[in-house]
Coordinates of C-alpha atoms and ligand atoms in Angstrom, one line a residue:
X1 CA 0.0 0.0 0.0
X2 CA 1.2 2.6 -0.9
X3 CA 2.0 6.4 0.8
X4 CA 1.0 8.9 -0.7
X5 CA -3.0 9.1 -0.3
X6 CA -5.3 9.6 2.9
X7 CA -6.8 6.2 4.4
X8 CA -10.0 6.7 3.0
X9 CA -8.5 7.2 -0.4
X10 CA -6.5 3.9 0.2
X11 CA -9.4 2.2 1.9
X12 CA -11.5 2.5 -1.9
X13 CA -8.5 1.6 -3.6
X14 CA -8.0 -1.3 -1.6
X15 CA -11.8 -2.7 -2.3
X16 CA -11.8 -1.7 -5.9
X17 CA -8.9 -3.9 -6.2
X18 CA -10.5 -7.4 -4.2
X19 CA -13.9 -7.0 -6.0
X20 CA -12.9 -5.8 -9.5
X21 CA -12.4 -9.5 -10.7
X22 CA -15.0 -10.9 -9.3
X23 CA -17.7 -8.6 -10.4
X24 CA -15.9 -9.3 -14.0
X25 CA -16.2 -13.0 -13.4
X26 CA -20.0 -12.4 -12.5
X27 CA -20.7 -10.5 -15.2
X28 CA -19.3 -13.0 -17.5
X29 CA -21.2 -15.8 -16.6
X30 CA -24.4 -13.8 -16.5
X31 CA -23.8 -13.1 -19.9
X32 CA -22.6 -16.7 -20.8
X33 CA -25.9 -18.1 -19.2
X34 CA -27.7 -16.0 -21.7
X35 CA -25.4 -16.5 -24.8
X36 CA -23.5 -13.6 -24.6
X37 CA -20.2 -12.8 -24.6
X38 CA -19.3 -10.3 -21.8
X39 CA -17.7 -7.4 -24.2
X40 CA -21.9 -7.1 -24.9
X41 CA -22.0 -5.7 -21.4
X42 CA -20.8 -2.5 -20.5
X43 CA -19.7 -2.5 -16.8
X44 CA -20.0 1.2 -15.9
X45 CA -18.7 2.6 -12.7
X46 CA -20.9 4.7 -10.6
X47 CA -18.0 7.2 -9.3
X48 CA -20.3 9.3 -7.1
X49 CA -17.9 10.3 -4.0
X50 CA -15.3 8.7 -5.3
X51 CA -12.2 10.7 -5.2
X52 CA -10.3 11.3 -9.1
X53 CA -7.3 9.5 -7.5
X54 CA -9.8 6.4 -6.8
X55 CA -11.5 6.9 -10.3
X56 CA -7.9 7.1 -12.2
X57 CA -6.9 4.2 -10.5
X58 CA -9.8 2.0 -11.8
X59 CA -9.7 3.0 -14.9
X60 CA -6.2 2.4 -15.2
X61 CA -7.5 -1.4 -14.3
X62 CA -9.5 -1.2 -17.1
X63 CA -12.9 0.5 -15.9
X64 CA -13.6 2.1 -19.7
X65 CA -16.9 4.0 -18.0
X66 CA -17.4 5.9 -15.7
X67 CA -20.8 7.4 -14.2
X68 CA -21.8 10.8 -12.2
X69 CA -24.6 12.1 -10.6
X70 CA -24.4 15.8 -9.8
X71 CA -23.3 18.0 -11.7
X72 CA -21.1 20.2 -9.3
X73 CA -19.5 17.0 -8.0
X74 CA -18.2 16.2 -11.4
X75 CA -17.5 19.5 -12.6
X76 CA -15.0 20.1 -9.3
X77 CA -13.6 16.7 -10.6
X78 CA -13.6 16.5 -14.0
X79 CA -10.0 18.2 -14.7
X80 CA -8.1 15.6 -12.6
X81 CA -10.1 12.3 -14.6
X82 CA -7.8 10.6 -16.9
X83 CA -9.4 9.8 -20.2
X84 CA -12.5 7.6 -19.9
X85 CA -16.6 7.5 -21.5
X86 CA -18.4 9.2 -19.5
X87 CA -21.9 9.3 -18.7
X88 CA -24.6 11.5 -16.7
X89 CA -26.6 9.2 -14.5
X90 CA -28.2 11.3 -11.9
X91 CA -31.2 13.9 -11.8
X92 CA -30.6 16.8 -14.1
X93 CA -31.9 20.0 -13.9
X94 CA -32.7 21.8 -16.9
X95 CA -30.7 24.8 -15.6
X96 CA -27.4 22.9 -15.2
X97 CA -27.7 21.3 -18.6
X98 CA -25.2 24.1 -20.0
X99 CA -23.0 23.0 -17.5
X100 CA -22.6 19.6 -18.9
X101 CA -23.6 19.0 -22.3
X102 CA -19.8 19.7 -23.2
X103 CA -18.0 17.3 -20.6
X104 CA -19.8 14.1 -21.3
X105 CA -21.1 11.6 -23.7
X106 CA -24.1 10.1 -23.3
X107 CA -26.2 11.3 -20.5
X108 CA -28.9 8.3 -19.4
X109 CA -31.2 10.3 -17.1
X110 CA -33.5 11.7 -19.4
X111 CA -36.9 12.1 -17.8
X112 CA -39.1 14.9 -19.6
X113 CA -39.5 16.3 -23.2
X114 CA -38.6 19.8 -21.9
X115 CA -35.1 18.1 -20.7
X116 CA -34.4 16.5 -23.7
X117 CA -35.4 19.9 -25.6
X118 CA -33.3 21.9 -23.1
X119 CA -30.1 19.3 -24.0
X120 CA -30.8 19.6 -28.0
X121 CA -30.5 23.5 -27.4
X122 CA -27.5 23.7 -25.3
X123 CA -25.7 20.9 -27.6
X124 CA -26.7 23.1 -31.0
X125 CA -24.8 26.2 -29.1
X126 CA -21.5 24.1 -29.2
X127 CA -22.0 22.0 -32.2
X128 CA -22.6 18.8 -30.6
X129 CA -25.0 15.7 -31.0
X130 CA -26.1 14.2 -27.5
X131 CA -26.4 10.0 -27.1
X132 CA -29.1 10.0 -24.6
X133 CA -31.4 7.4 -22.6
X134 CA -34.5 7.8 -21.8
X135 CA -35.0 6.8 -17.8
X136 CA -38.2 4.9 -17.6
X137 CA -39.7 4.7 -14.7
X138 CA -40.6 1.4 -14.7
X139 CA -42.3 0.9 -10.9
X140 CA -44.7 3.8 -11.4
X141 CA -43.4 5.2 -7.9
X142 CA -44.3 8.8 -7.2
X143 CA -40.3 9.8 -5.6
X144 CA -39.2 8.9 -8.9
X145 CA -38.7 10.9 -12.1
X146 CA -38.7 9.4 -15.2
X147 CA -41.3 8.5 -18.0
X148 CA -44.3 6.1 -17.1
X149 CA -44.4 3.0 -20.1
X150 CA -47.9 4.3 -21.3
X151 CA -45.9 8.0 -21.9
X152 CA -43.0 6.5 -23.5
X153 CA -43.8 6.3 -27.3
X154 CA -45.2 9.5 -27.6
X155 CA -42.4 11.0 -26.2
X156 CA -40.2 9.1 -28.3
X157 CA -41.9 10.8 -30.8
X158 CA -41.2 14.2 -29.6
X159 CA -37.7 13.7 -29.1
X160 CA -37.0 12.0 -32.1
X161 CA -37.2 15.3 -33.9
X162 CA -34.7 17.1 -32.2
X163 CA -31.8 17.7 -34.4
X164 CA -28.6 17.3 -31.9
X165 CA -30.0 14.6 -29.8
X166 CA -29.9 10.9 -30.0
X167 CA -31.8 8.9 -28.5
X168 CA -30.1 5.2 -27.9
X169 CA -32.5 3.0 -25.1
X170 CA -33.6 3.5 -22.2
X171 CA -32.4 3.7 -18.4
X172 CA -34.0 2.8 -15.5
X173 CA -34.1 2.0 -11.4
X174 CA -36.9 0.2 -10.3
X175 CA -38.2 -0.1 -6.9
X176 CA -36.6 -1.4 -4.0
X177 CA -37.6 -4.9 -4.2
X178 CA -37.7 -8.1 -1.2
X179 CA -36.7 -10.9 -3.6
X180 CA -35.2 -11.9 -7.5
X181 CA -38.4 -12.4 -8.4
X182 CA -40.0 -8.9 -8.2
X183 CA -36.4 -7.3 -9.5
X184 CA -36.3 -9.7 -12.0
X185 CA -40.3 -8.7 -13.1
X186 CA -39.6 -5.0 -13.3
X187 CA -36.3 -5.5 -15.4
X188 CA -38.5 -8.2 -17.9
X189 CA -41.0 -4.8 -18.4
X190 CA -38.0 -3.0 -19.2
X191 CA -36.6 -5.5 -21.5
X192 CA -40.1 -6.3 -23.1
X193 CA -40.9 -2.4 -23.5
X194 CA -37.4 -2.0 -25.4
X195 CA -38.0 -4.7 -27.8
X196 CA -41.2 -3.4 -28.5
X197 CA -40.1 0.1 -29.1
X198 CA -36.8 -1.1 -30.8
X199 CA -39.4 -3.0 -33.3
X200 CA -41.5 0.3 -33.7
X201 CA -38.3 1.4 -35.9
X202 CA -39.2 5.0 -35.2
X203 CA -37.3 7.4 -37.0
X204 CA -33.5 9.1 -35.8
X205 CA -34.4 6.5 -32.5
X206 CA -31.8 4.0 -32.2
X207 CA -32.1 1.2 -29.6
X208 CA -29.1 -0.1 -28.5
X209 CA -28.6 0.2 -24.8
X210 CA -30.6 -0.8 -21.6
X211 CA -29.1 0.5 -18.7
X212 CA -30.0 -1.3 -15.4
X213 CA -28.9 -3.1 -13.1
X214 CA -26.6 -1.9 -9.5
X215 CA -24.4 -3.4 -6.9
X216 CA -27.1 -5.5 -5.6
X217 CA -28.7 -6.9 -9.2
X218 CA -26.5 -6.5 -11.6
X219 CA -26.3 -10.5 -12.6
X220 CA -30.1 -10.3 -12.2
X221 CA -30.1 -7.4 -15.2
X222 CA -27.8 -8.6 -17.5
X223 CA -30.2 -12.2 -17.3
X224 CA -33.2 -9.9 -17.9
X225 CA -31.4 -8.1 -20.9
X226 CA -29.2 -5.1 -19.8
X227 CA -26.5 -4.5 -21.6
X228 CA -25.0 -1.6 -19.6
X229 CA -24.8 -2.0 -15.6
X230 CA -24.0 1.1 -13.3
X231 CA -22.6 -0.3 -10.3
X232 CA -20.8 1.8 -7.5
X233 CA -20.8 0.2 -3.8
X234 CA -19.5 -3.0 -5.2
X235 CA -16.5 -1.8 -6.7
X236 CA -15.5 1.0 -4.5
X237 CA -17.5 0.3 -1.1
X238 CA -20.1 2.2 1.0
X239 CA -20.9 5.9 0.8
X240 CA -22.2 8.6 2.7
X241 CA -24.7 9.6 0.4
X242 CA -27.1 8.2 -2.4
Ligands
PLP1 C1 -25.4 5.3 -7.3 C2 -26.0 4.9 -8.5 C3 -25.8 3.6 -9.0 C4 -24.9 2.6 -8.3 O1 -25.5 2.1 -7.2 P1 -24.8 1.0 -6.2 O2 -25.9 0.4 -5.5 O3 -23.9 1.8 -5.4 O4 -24.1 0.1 -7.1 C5 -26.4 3.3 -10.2 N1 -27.2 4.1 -10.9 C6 -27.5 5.3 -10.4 C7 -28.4 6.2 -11.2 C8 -26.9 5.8 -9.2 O5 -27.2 7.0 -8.7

């Protein structure tokens, strides 16, 4: 172990490095069970109060994603990030959407029509198309943004006519659930509803990802479907805050 960084810095590096592996190995042989070969899944980190040092270090063990949730967060560390995709994952604002369009790739948190619209501006200002998901919320739940199924194609619709946004599947994070068999239901919807929609062929829509799947059900998602997990706790330990 080395010196030069705090405990806590040490402590993340320390976890990233026993469960990296393994959460590899899992992910494999969910995606074997399924017929898939594991470079279908993208393992993407969820880096939210993770220090840069802890982020560079994982990516320098061959974490090619990375995920953040608030904006300021990942503005104050964006400058000290070695190169990496990254990806908004967290409730965005339509105010902060200047602040961002320019520092990542794909942001998978899109839950309104007037978001989406808000990103095609801000990305037309600085000459940029925007990969976006659109975050479903797939449990109905009231604390949780996101479009409801039944809204879903005709916003689709909407945002498929926006000129410097793409949209690319779908995001979601259903309900805290007891048991496999109620996760494994809300990520079969999800999977079901992106079929569906990829079948729809709608114009300048392209279906390619479905993002779901955390710490706790990521083997579960990738079973159901998912081809891009966010997983955080796993790889880097507890936080302070969701
Ligand atoms: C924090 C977070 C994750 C990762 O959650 P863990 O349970 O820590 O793996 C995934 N997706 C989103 C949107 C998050 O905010």
């Amino acid at each position: 172990m080395t010196e030069k960084y705090s405990t806590e810095i040490n402590e993340k590096i320390a976890w990233f490095d026993k469960n990296y592996a393994e959460i590899k190995n899992r992910i494999a042989e969910a995606s074997e069970t399924i017929g898939k070969s594991s470079d279908d899944i993208i393992l993407l980190a969820a880096t939210k109060t993770v220090e840069p040092e802890v982020i560079n270090h994982a990516i320098e063990s061959g974490i090619e994603y990375i995920g953040e949730n608030r904006v300021q967060e990942f503005l104050s560390k964006k400058d000290s990030l070695i190169t990496s995709h990254r990806h908004f994952i967290g409730h965005l604002q339509t105010n902060k959407v200047k602040d961002i369009v320019a520092e990542v790739e794909m942001i998978e948190s899109v839950h309104s029509v007037k978001l989406a619209n808000e990103i095609d501006k801000q990305c037309k200002r600085i000459g940029k198309t925007m990969e976006i998901l659109l975050e479903v919320n797939i449990g109905n739940e009231e604390s949780k943004s996101g479009f409801s199924s039944e809204e879903l194609e005709a916003a689709l619709k909407e945002i498929a006519k926006l000129e410097c946004v793409k949209v690319k599947g779908f995001m979601t994070i259903p309900p805290i659930c007891e048991n496999c068999e109620q996760i494994c239901n809300y990520f079969n919807k999800m999977h079901k509803l992106f079929i569906d929609i990829r079948g729809k062929n709608i114009d300048n829509i392209d279906m390619v990802y479905l993002s779901m799947g955390m710490s706790s059900d990521y083997y579960e998602a990738i079973l159901c479907g998912a081809n891009i997990v966010r997983v955080g706790t796993s790889l880097f330990g507890r936080r302070n805050y969701n």
